[in-house]
Amino acid sequence: MASSPRATGSSVVPRPGGRTGRIRRQVLDAVRAELVEHGYDALTVDTVAARAGVHRTTVYRRWRDVGGLLADVFDTAGDDTWRPPDTGSLLGDLLALNDEVLAALTERPPATMALIAASFRSEEAARALGRFWEDRYARCEPVVRRAVARGEVPAGTRARPLLISATAPLYHRLVLMRVPAEPGLAALAARSAVLAASAGAFTAPEPGDT
Amino acid sequence: MASSPRATGSSVVPRPGGRTGRIRRQVLDAVRAELVEHGYDALTVDTVAARAGVHRTTVYRRWRDVGGLLADVFDTAGDDTWRPPDTGSLLGDLLALNDEVLAALTERPPATMALIAASFRSEEAARALGRFWEDRYARCEPVVRRAVARGEVPAGTRARPLLISATAPLYHRLVLMRVPAEPGLAALAARSAVLAASAGAFTAPEPGDT
């Protein structure tokens, strides 16, 4: 799914061709596969190099360590043409977006979850995941601009807190609390964000507000 | 802070007295201190035993491994008398609750963050953290019941999704996206949850709703 880091590269635009691009693709595919199959603790530059069929010194020179490999997986995940859903209504867009988030967080094997968990092992990977999410939320801002234009939410509604309000409960339950998604969770979060936004929750605060 | 696992035991009720209780306290204090000072990777049963001044076989016998030690830290964090704020309004209660969450997630040294990060290293610890959060959200349910009784939100408003809507954006930004808390984040999340709840976002869904 496209609003979380993919473990498969299917939605990714063609990467630089030639030998460099091919090696990068092989190595990052190997990182994802090793992570899903054997977990972070078994992830080493050497196992990745072996699986990718690439010389280990090439991997060390280019990615340095496991943190560098993971960071590049996250950076590559953003190299696509993903755009948010455009269903004609704010609720429809957020429902579709949350369906994508839910699909990613519950996919089998749990590749997205493994990537998020691995981000807690490396500062470099954590920063790269943060960049990925920032980019995804930035790409979603048209969802809110369209809703403002349609008059669904007040002028001045800020996109970022609205989008986070809609999606955060899914991550909170599934990633942090690690409980199964209760039925309707994705829809409930989308709907409550719309109701809050309609009531003006995300318009720019008055100066002095906290 | 009391809605996240504490790294200090200050708010914890007296544990079982005598030698068993004393050893447990020493060992779990050593786990927290080692985690904050040296991180998960340096955390071993042996370093914990040495720091606690307890024989290593005692620690192995009782806690088995690092996962068992972390799980007991989370379980112990729930052995307190914490109750949610009662300020007289739903917004006041959620603002106060989010101030506690924010304080925990930004404390220095980052003990709560270290504990959450460590939960990604051990299934047993992850389950224990999930239990801790479930317990905290359960204790917060009176906040919503009082709001219903005061007529601030519709009858039938469900406590859990409202509470998660109010708190999840903080965890999402600080724990997962790892960005600094923008000013007003805690208040914004509390306020949008109240507006959504007032508009009926968290009343029980009609049968057939998704």
Short mmCIF file of C-alpha atoms in Angstrom, two decimals:
data_model
loop_
_atom_site.label_atom_id
_atom_site.label_comp_id
_atom_site.label_asym_id
_atom_site.label_seq_id
_atom_site.Cartn_x
_atom_site.Cartn_y
_atom_site.Cartn_z
CA MET A 1 0.00 0.00 0.00
CA ALA A 2 1.04 3.43 -0.76
CA SER A 3 0.69 5.41 2.41
CA SER A 4 3.05 3.13 4.28
CA PRO A 5 6.43 1.85 3.20
CA ARG A 6 5.93 -1.03 0.82
CA ALA A 7 7.84 -4.21 1.19
CA THR A 8 7.36 -4.96 -2.47
CA GLY A 9 8.48 -2.66 -5.19
CA SER A 10 5.48 -3.09 -7.45
CA SER A 11 4.28 0.51 -7.33
CA VAL A 12 7.69 2.00 -7.65
CA VAL A 13 8.61 3.88 -10.81
CA PRO A 14 11.53 2.59 -12.84
CA ARG A 15 14.78 3.23 -11.03
CA PRO A 16 17.94 4.38 -12.71
CA GLY A 17 18.81 1.84 -15.36
CA GLY A 18 22.09 0.11 -15.90
CA ARG A 19 24.29 -1.69 -13.48
CA THR A 20 24.00 0.77 -10.58
CA GLY A 21 20.22 0.75 -10.63
CA ARG A 22 20.09 -3.00 -10.96
CA ILE A 23 22.42 -3.56 -8.02
CA ARG A 24 20.46 -1.16 -5.84
CA ARG A 25 17.23 -2.95 -6.72
CA GLN A 26 18.71 -6.37 -5.99
CA VAL A 27 20.17 -5.26 -2.67
CA LEU A 28 17.05 -3.50 -1.39
CA ASP A 29 14.85 -6.42 -2.47
CA ALA A 30 17.17 -8.65 -0.48
CA VAL A 31 16.87 -6.38 2.59
CA ARG A 32 13.06 -6.59 2.46
CA ALA A 33 13.04 -10.33 1.90
CA GLU A 34 15.54 -11.04 4.69
CA LEU A 35 13.66 -8.78 7.08
CA VAL A 36 10.34 -10.48 6.44
CA GLU A 37 11.75 -14.01 6.51
CA HIS A 38 14.29 -13.81 9.31
CA GLY A 39 13.70 -10.55 11.17
CA TYR A 40 16.00 -7.71 12.03
CA ASP A 41 18.28 -9.70 14.29
CA ALA A 42 19.42 -11.87 11.39
CA LEU A 43 19.87 -8.90 9.07
CA THR A 44 23.52 -8.24 8.24
CA VAL A 45 25.32 -6.67 5.34
CA ASP A 46 26.77 -10.07 4.54
CA THR A 47 23.45 -11.95 4.40
CA VAL A 48 21.98 -9.16 2.26
CA ALA A 49 24.95 -9.23 -0.10
CA ALA A 50 24.78 -13.01 -0.40
CA ARG A 51 21.06 -13.00 -1.11
CA ALA A 52 21.41 -10.19 -3.64
CA GLY A 53 24.29 -11.95 -5.35
CA VAL A 54 26.40 -8.80 -4.97
CA HIS A 55 29.90 -8.56 -3.56
CA ARG A 56 29.89 -7.61 0.12
CA THR A 57 32.40 -4.81 -0.35
CA THR A 58 29.99 -3.19 -2.83
CA VAL A 59 27.29 -3.20 -0.18
CA TYR A 60 29.59 -1.93 2.58
CA ARG A 61 30.93 0.83 0.36
CA ARG A 62 27.54 2.06 -0.74
CA TRP A 63 25.32 1.48 2.30
CA ARG A 64 27.86 1.11 5.13
CA ASP A 65 25.63 -0.85 7.53
CA VAL A 66 22.17 -2.21 8.19
CA GLY A 67 20.90 1.25 9.16
CA GLY A 68 22.03 2.61 5.81
CA LEU A 69 20.31 -0.26 4.00
CA LEU A 70 17.04 0.27 5.85
CA ALA A 71 17.15 4.02 5.30
CA ASP A 72 17.53 3.42 1.57
CA VAL A 73 14.54 1.05 1.63
CA PHE A 74 12.44 3.85 3.10
CA ASP A 75 13.84 6.44 0.71
CA THR A 76 13.15 4.16 -2.25
CA ALA A 77 9.60 3.58 -1.05
CA GLY A 78 8.95 7.26 -1.73
CA ASP A 79 10.25 7.03 -5.33
CA ASP A 80 6.83 6.40 -6.78
CA THR A 81 3.93 8.25 -8.32
CA TRP A 82 1.46 7.58 -5.51
CA ARG A 83 -1.35 10.07 -5.19
CA PRO A 84 -4.14 10.05 -2.62
CA PRO A 85 -7.61 8.80 -3.53
CA ASP A 86 -9.97 11.30 -5.20
CA THR A 87 -13.49 10.03 -4.63
CA GLY A 88 -15.35 13.30 -4.72
CA SER A 89 -15.83 13.75 -0.98
CA LEU A 90 -13.59 14.22 2.04
CA LEU A 91 -15.11 11.24 3.79
CA GLY A 92 -14.71 9.06 0.72
CA ASP A 93 -11.09 10.10 0.31
CA LEU A 94 -10.24 9.44 3.95
CA LEU A 95 -12.08 6.11 3.97
CA ALA A 96 -10.10 5.01 0.92
CA LEU A 97 -6.86 6.28 2.44
CA ASN A 98 -7.49 4.41 5.68
CA ASP A 99 -8.32 1.24 3.77
CA GLU A 100 -4.85 1.50 2.25
CA VAL A 101 -3.22 2.06 5.65
CA LEU A 102 -5.13 -0.86 7.12
CA ALA A 103 -4.19 -3.14 4.23
CA ALA A 104 -0.52 -2.29 4.70
CA LEU A 105 -0.54 -2.80 8.44
CA THR A 106 -2.34 -6.14 8.23
CA GLU A 107 -0.70 -7.60 5.13
CA ARG A 108 0.76 -11.11 5.27
CA PRO A 109 3.64 -11.52 5.57
CA PRO A 110 3.74 -8.44 7.79
CA ALA A 111 6.32 -6.62 5.73
CA THR A 112 5.25 -3.07 6.57
CA MET A 113 5.14 -3.88 10.27
CA ALA A 114 8.60 -5.40 10.05
CA LEU A 115 9.93 -2.23 8.43
CA ILE A 116 8.37 0.01 11.06
CA ALA A 117 9.72 -2.19 13.85
CA ALA A 118 13.17 -2.13 12.27
CA SER A 119 13.10 1.66 12.26
CA PHE A 120 13.38 1.51 16.05
CA ARG A 121 16.79 -0.14 15.66
CA SER A 122 18.53 2.57 13.73
CA GLU A 123 18.40 6.34 14.04
CA GLU A 124 19.19 6.63 10.35
CA ALA A 125 16.30 4.33 9.41
CA ALA A 126 13.98 6.16 11.80
CA ARG A 127 14.76 9.48 10.15
CA ALA A 128 14.20 7.96 6.72
CA LEU A 129 10.82 6.56 7.78
CA GLY A 130 9.93 9.99 9.15
CA ARG A 131 10.82 11.53 5.79
CA PHE A 132 8.70 8.93 4.01
CA TRP A 133 5.66 9.72 6.15
CA GLU A 134 6.16 13.47 5.83
CA ASP A 135 6.21 13.05 2.07
CA ARG A 136 3.06 10.91 2.11
CA TYR A 137 1.17 13.41 4.27
CA ALA A 138 2.36 16.24 2.02
CA ARG A 139 1.02 14.37 -1.02
CA CYS A 140 -2.34 13.99 0.77
CA GLU A 141 -2.80 17.70 1.28
CA PRO A 142 -4.89 18.05 -1.94
CA VAL A 143 -7.53 15.90 -0.22
CA VAL A 144 -8.07 18.71 2.27
CA ARG A 145 -7.75 21.52 -0.28
CA ARG A 146 -10.46 19.88 -2.39
CA ALA A 147 -12.70 19.55 0.68
CA VAL A 148 -12.24 23.24 1.43
CA ALA A 149 -13.03 24.09 -2.20
CA ARG A 150 -16.21 21.99 -2.04
CA GLY A 151 -17.21 23.74 1.17
CA GLU A 152 -17.15 20.52 3.19
CA VAL A 153 -14.85 22.02 5.80
CA PRO A 154 -14.20 25.64 6.75
CA ALA A 155 -11.71 27.80 4.86
CA GLY A 156 -8.38 27.77 6.68
CA THR A 157 -8.64 24.09 7.64
CA ARG A 158 -5.09 22.81 8.09
CA ALA A 159 -4.35 19.66 6.15
CA ARG A 160 -1.69 18.00 8.29
CA PRO A 161 -3.50 17.73 11.64
CA LEU A 162 -6.69 16.65 9.89
CA LEU A 163 -4.85 13.89 8.02
CA ILE A 164 -3.08 12.75 11.17
CA SER A 165 -6.32 12.74 13.12
CA ALA A 166 -7.82 10.47 10.46
CA THR A 167 -4.96 7.99 10.25
CA ALA A 168 -3.24 8.00 13.66
CA PRO A 169 -5.79 5.77 15.45
CA LEU A 170 -5.00 2.92 13.06
CA TYR A 171 -1.28 3.15 13.65
CA HIS A 172 -1.87 3.53 17.38
CA ARG A 173 -3.95 0.37 17.66
CA LEU A 174 -2.06 -1.83 15.24
CA VAL A 175 1.55 -0.70 15.56
CA LEU A 176 1.84 0.52 19.14
CA MET A 177 -0.88 -1.28 21.10
CA ARG A 178 -0.55 -4.28 18.77
CA VAL A 179 -4.16 -5.32 19.01
CA PRO A 180 -6.17 -6.59 16.05
CA ALA A 181 -8.11 -3.92 14.17
CA GLU A 182 -11.64 -3.95 15.51
CA PRO A 183 -14.28 -3.88 12.75
CA GLY A 184 -15.00 -0.39 11.58
CA LEU A 185 -11.83 1.13 13.06
CA ALA A 186 -10.64 2.62 9.78
CA ALA A 187 -14.06 4.05 8.97
CA LEU A 188 -14.57 5.40 12.47
CA ALA A 189 -11.28 7.27 12.40
CA ALA A 190 -12.02 8.74 8.97
CA ARG A 191 -15.52 9.77 9.97
CA SER A 192 -14.52 11.37 13.26
CA ALA A 193 -11.84 13.41 11.50
CA VAL A 194 -14.44 14.68 9.04
CA LEU A 195 -16.88 15.62 11.82
CA ALA A 196 -14.14 17.39 13.76
CA ALA A 197 -12.96 19.21 10.64
CA SER A 198 -16.49 20.25 9.74
CA ALA A 199 -16.85 21.71 13.21
CA GLY A 200 -13.70 23.78 12.68
CA ALA A 201 -11.27 21.71 14.75
CA PHE A 202 -8.39 22.16 12.34
CA THR A 203 -8.70 25.78 11.32
CA ALA A 204 -5.65 27.86 12.15
CA PRO A 205 -5.67 28.70 15.85
CA GLU A 206 -6.12 32.26 17.03
CA PRO A 207 -2.86 33.91 18.10
CA GLY A 208 -2.22 33.02 21.71
CA ASP A 209 -4.08 29.73 21.53
CA THR A 210 -2.27 26.71 22.82
CA MET B 1 3.73 10.27 33.69
CA ALA B 2 0.88 8.05 34.32
CA SER B 3 -0.67 7.30 30.99
CA SER B 4 2.54 5.92 29.63
CA PRO B 5 4.91 3.44 31.21
CA ARG B 6 7.05 5.24 33.75
CA ALA B 7 10.74 4.77 33.84
CA THR B 8 10.81 5.83 37.44
CA GLY B 9 8.87 4.08 40.13
CA SER B 10 7.79 7.18 42.00
CA SER B 11 4.06 6.81 41.42
CA VAL B 12 3.98 3.10 42.01
CA VAL B 13 2.22 1.77 45.10
CA PRO B 14 4.30 -0.17 47.60
CA ARG B 15 5.14 -3.56 46.22
CA PRO B 16 5.12 -6.76 48.21
CA GLY B 17 7.44 -6.27 51.17
CA GLY B 18 10.25 -8.50 52.27
CA ARG B 19 13.08 -9.96 50.31
CA THR B 20 11.09 -10.96 47.21
CA GLY B 21 9.59 -7.52 46.77
CA ARG B 22 12.91 -5.83 47.42
CA ILE B 23 14.72 -7.95 44.85
CA ARG B 24 12.05 -7.32 42.24
CA ARG B 25 12.29 -3.59 42.84
CA GLN B 26 16.08 -3.61 42.61
CA VAL B 27 16.06 -5.65 39.43
CA LEU B 28 13.40 -3.65 37.61
CA ASP B 29 15.03 -0.36 38.65
CA ALA B 30 18.25 -1.73 37.16
CA VAL B 31 16.46 -2.62 33.90
CA ARG B 32 15.12 0.93 33.55
CA ALA B 33 18.44 2.52 34.41
CA GLU B 34 20.43 0.31 32.05
CA LEU B 35 17.94 0.89 29.26
CA VAL B 36 18.11 4.66 29.59
CA GLU B 37 21.87 4.81 30.01
CA HIS B 38 23.05 2.18 27.55
CA GLY B 39 20.08 1.24 25.36
CA TYR B 40 18.52 -2.08 24.55
CA ASP B 41 21.53 -3.52 22.79
CA ALA B 42 23.59 -3.44 25.97
CA LEU B 43 20.76 -4.87 28.08
CA THR B 44 21.51 -8.38 29.32
CA VAL B 45 20.41 -10.42 32.29
CA ASP B 46 23.99 -10.28 33.55
CA THR B 47 24.35 -6.49 33.42
CA VAL B 48 20.97 -6.11 35.11
CA ALA B 49 21.90 -8.59 37.84
CA ALA B 50 25.23 -6.87 38.43
CA ARG B 51 23.66 -3.43 38.65
CA ALA B 52 20.92 -4.68 40.95
CA GLY B 53 23.42 -6.46 43.18
CA VAL B 54 21.44 -9.68 42.79
CA HIS B 55 22.80 -13.08 41.84
CA ARG B 56 22.40 -13.77 38.14
CA THR B 57 20.79 -17.16 38.66
CA THR B 58 18.05 -15.42 40.66
CA VAL B 59 17.32 -13.17 37.69
CA TYR B 60 17.43 -16.00 35.15
CA ARG B 61 15.16 -18.16 37.28
CA ARG B 62 12.56 -15.49 37.83
CA TRP B 63 12.63 -13.48 34.60
CA ARG B 64 14.33 -15.89 32.17
CA ASP B 65 15.53 -13.27 29.67
CA VAL B 66 15.48 -9.62 28.67
CA GLY B 67 11.96 -9.96 27.28
CA GLY B 68 10.74 -11.24 30.62
CA LEU B 69 12.43 -8.38 32.43
CA LEU B 70 10.90 -5.76 30.12
CA ALA B 71 7.46 -7.35 30.38
CA ASP B 72 7.67 -7.13 34.16
CA VAL B 73 8.67 -3.46 33.93
CA PHE B 74 5.46 -2.80 31.95
CA ASP B 75 3.36 -4.95 34.27
CA THR B 76 4.78 -3.14 37.29
CA ALA B 77 4.05 0.23 35.69
CA GLY B 78 0.37 -0.64 35.99
CA ASP B 79 0.64 -1.41 39.72
CA ASP B 80 -0.32 2.07 40.76
CA THR B 81 -3.35 4.07 41.75
CA TRP B 82 -3.35 6.36 38.74
CA ARG B 83 -6.70 7.86 37.85
CA PRO B 84 -7.47 10.20 34.95
CA PRO B 85 -7.83 13.94 35.52
CA ASP B 86 -11.24 15.20 36.65
CA THR B 87 -11.41 18.87 35.74
CA GLY B 88 -15.16 19.23 35.33
CA SER B 89 -15.27 19.18 31.53
CA LEU B 90 -14.41 16.69 28.80
CA LEU B 91 -12.09 19.17 27.11
CA GLY B 92 -10.33 19.94 30.39
CA ASP B 93 -9.89 16.26 31.18
CA LEU B 94 -8.49 15.45 27.72
CA LEU B 95 -6.19 18.49 27.76
CA ALA B 96 -4.80 17.38 31.11
CA LEU B 97 -4.46 13.80 29.92
CA ASN B 98 -2.60 14.85 26.80
CA ASP B 99 -0.30 17.06 28.85
CA GLU B 100 0.65 13.91 30.76
CA VAL B 101 1.21 11.94 27.57
CA LEU B 102 3.29 14.75 26.11
CA ALA B 103 5.37 15.06 29.28
CA ALA B 104 6.12 11.34 29.22
CA LEU B 105 7.06 11.27 25.55
CA THR B 106 9.35 14.29 25.81
CA GLU B 107 10.93 13.63 29.22
CA ARG B 108 14.72 13.72 29.55
CA PRO B 109 16.27 11.25 29.68
CA PRO B 110 13.79 9.72 27.22
CA ALA B 111 12.89 6.80 29.44
CA THR B 112 9.35 6.26 28.18
CA MET B 113 10.51 6.39 24.58
CA ALA B 114 13.25 3.88 25.37
CA LEU B 115 10.68 1.51 26.88
CA ILE B 116 8.36 1.80 23.89
CA ALA B 117 11.26 1.25 21.49
CA ALA B 118 12.36 -1.79 23.49
CA SER B 119 8.88 -3.28 23.17
CA PHE B 120 9.64 -3.78 19.47
CA ARG B 121 12.43 -6.17 20.43
CA SER B 122 10.40 -8.70 22.34
CA GLU B 123 6.96 -10.17 21.70
CA GLU B 124 6.54 -10.69 25.42
CA ALA B 125 7.37 -7.06 26.17
CA ALA B 126 5.10 -5.89 23.34
CA ARG B 127 2.17 -7.81 24.80
CA ALA B 128 2.89 -6.40 28.25
CA LEU B 129 2.95 -2.85 26.88
CA GLY B 130 -0.34 -3.55 25.12
CA ARG B 131 -1.81 -4.71 28.45
CA PHE B 132 -0.52 -1.58 30.15
CA TRP B 133 -2.15 0.70 27.57
CA GLU B 134 -5.41 -1.26 27.62
CA ASP B 135 -5.49 -0.81 31.39
CA ARG B 136 -4.79 2.91 31.13
CA TYR B 137 -7.54 3.44 28.54
CA ALA B 138 -9.93 1.40 30.68
CA ARG B 139 -9.14 3.62 33.66
CA CYS B 140 -9.88 6.67 31.50
CA GLU B 141 -13.41 5.54 30.63
CA PRO B 142 -14.95 7.56 33.50
CA VAL B 143 -13.82 10.70 31.66
CA VAL B 144 -16.27 9.84 28.89
CA ARG B 145 -19.02 8.61 31.22
CA ARG B 146 -18.88 11.91 33.10
CA ALA B 147 -19.07 13.82 29.81
CA VAL B 148 -22.17 11.84 28.82
CA ALA B 149 -23.71 12.50 32.23
CA ARG B 150 -23.04 16.23 31.86
CA GLY B 151 -24.62 16.19 28.41
CA GLU B 152 -21.42 17.27 26.68
CA VAL B 153 -21.52 14.34 24.27
CA PRO B 154 -24.45 12.18 23.10
CA ALA B 155 -25.65 9.20 25.11
CA GLY B 156 -24.07 6.04 23.76
CA THR B 157 -20.72 7.70 23.08
CA ARG B 158 -18.09 4.97 23.19
CA ALA B 159 -15.17 5.73 25.45
CA ARG B 160 -12.33 3.82 23.82
CA PRO B 161 -12.38 5.30 20.29
CA LEU B 162 -12.89 8.78 21.72
CA LEU B 163 -9.88 8.40 24.03
CA ILE B 164 -7.74 6.99 21.24
CA SER B 165 -8.77 9.78 18.90
CA ALA B 166 -7.65 12.29 21.53
CA THR B 167 -4.28 10.72 22.30
CA ALA B 168 -3.17 8.87 19.16
CA PRO B 169 -1.93 11.94 17.24
CA LEU B 170 0.67 12.60 19.95
CA TYR B 171 2.03 9.07 19.82
CA HIS B 172 1.91 9.15 16.03
CA ARG B 173 4.00 12.30 15.74
CA LEU B 174 6.44 11.68 18.57
CA VAL B 175 6.89 7.91 18.62
CA LEU B 176 6.34 6.86 15.01
CA MET B 177 7.14 9.90 12.88
CA ARG B 178 9.72 11.03 15.46
CA VAL B 179 9.24 14.71 14.85
CA PRO B 180 9.23 17.29 17.65
CA ALA B 181 5.79 18.11 19.02
CA GLU B 182 4.59 21.23 17.24
CA PRO B 183 3.13 23.84 19.61
CA GLY B 184 -0.48 23.14 20.39
CA LEU B 185 -0.42 19.53 19.21
CA ALA B 186 -1.71 18.11 22.50
CA ALA B 187 -4.48 20.71 22.74
CA LEU B 188 -5.44 20.33 19.09
CA ALA B 189 -5.85 16.58 19.43
CA ALA B 190 -7.93 16.94 22.61
CA ARG B 191 -10.11 19.62 21.06
CA SER B 192 -10.76 17.78 17.81
CA ALA B 193 -11.78 14.65 19.73
CA VAL B 194 -14.29 16.71 21.73
CA LEU B 195 -15.73 18.30 18.59
CA ALA B 196 -16.02 14.93 16.86
CA ALA B 197 -17.61 13.37 19.94
CA SER B 198 -20.07 16.24 20.32
CA ALA B 199 -21.11 15.67 16.70
CA GLY B 200 -21.80 12.01 17.46
CA ALA B 201 -18.69 10.48 15.91
CA PHE B 202 -18.27 7.89 18.63
CA THR B 203 -21.80 6.74 19.29
CA ALA B 204 -22.39 3.08 18.65
CA PRO B 205 -22.74 2.47 14.92
CA GLU B 206 -25.98 1.36 13.37
CA PRO B 207 -26.10 -2.37 12.59
CA GLY B 208 -24.58 -2.90 9.17
CA ASP B 209 -22.35 0.13 9.42
CA THR B 210 -18.73 -0.39 8.62
#
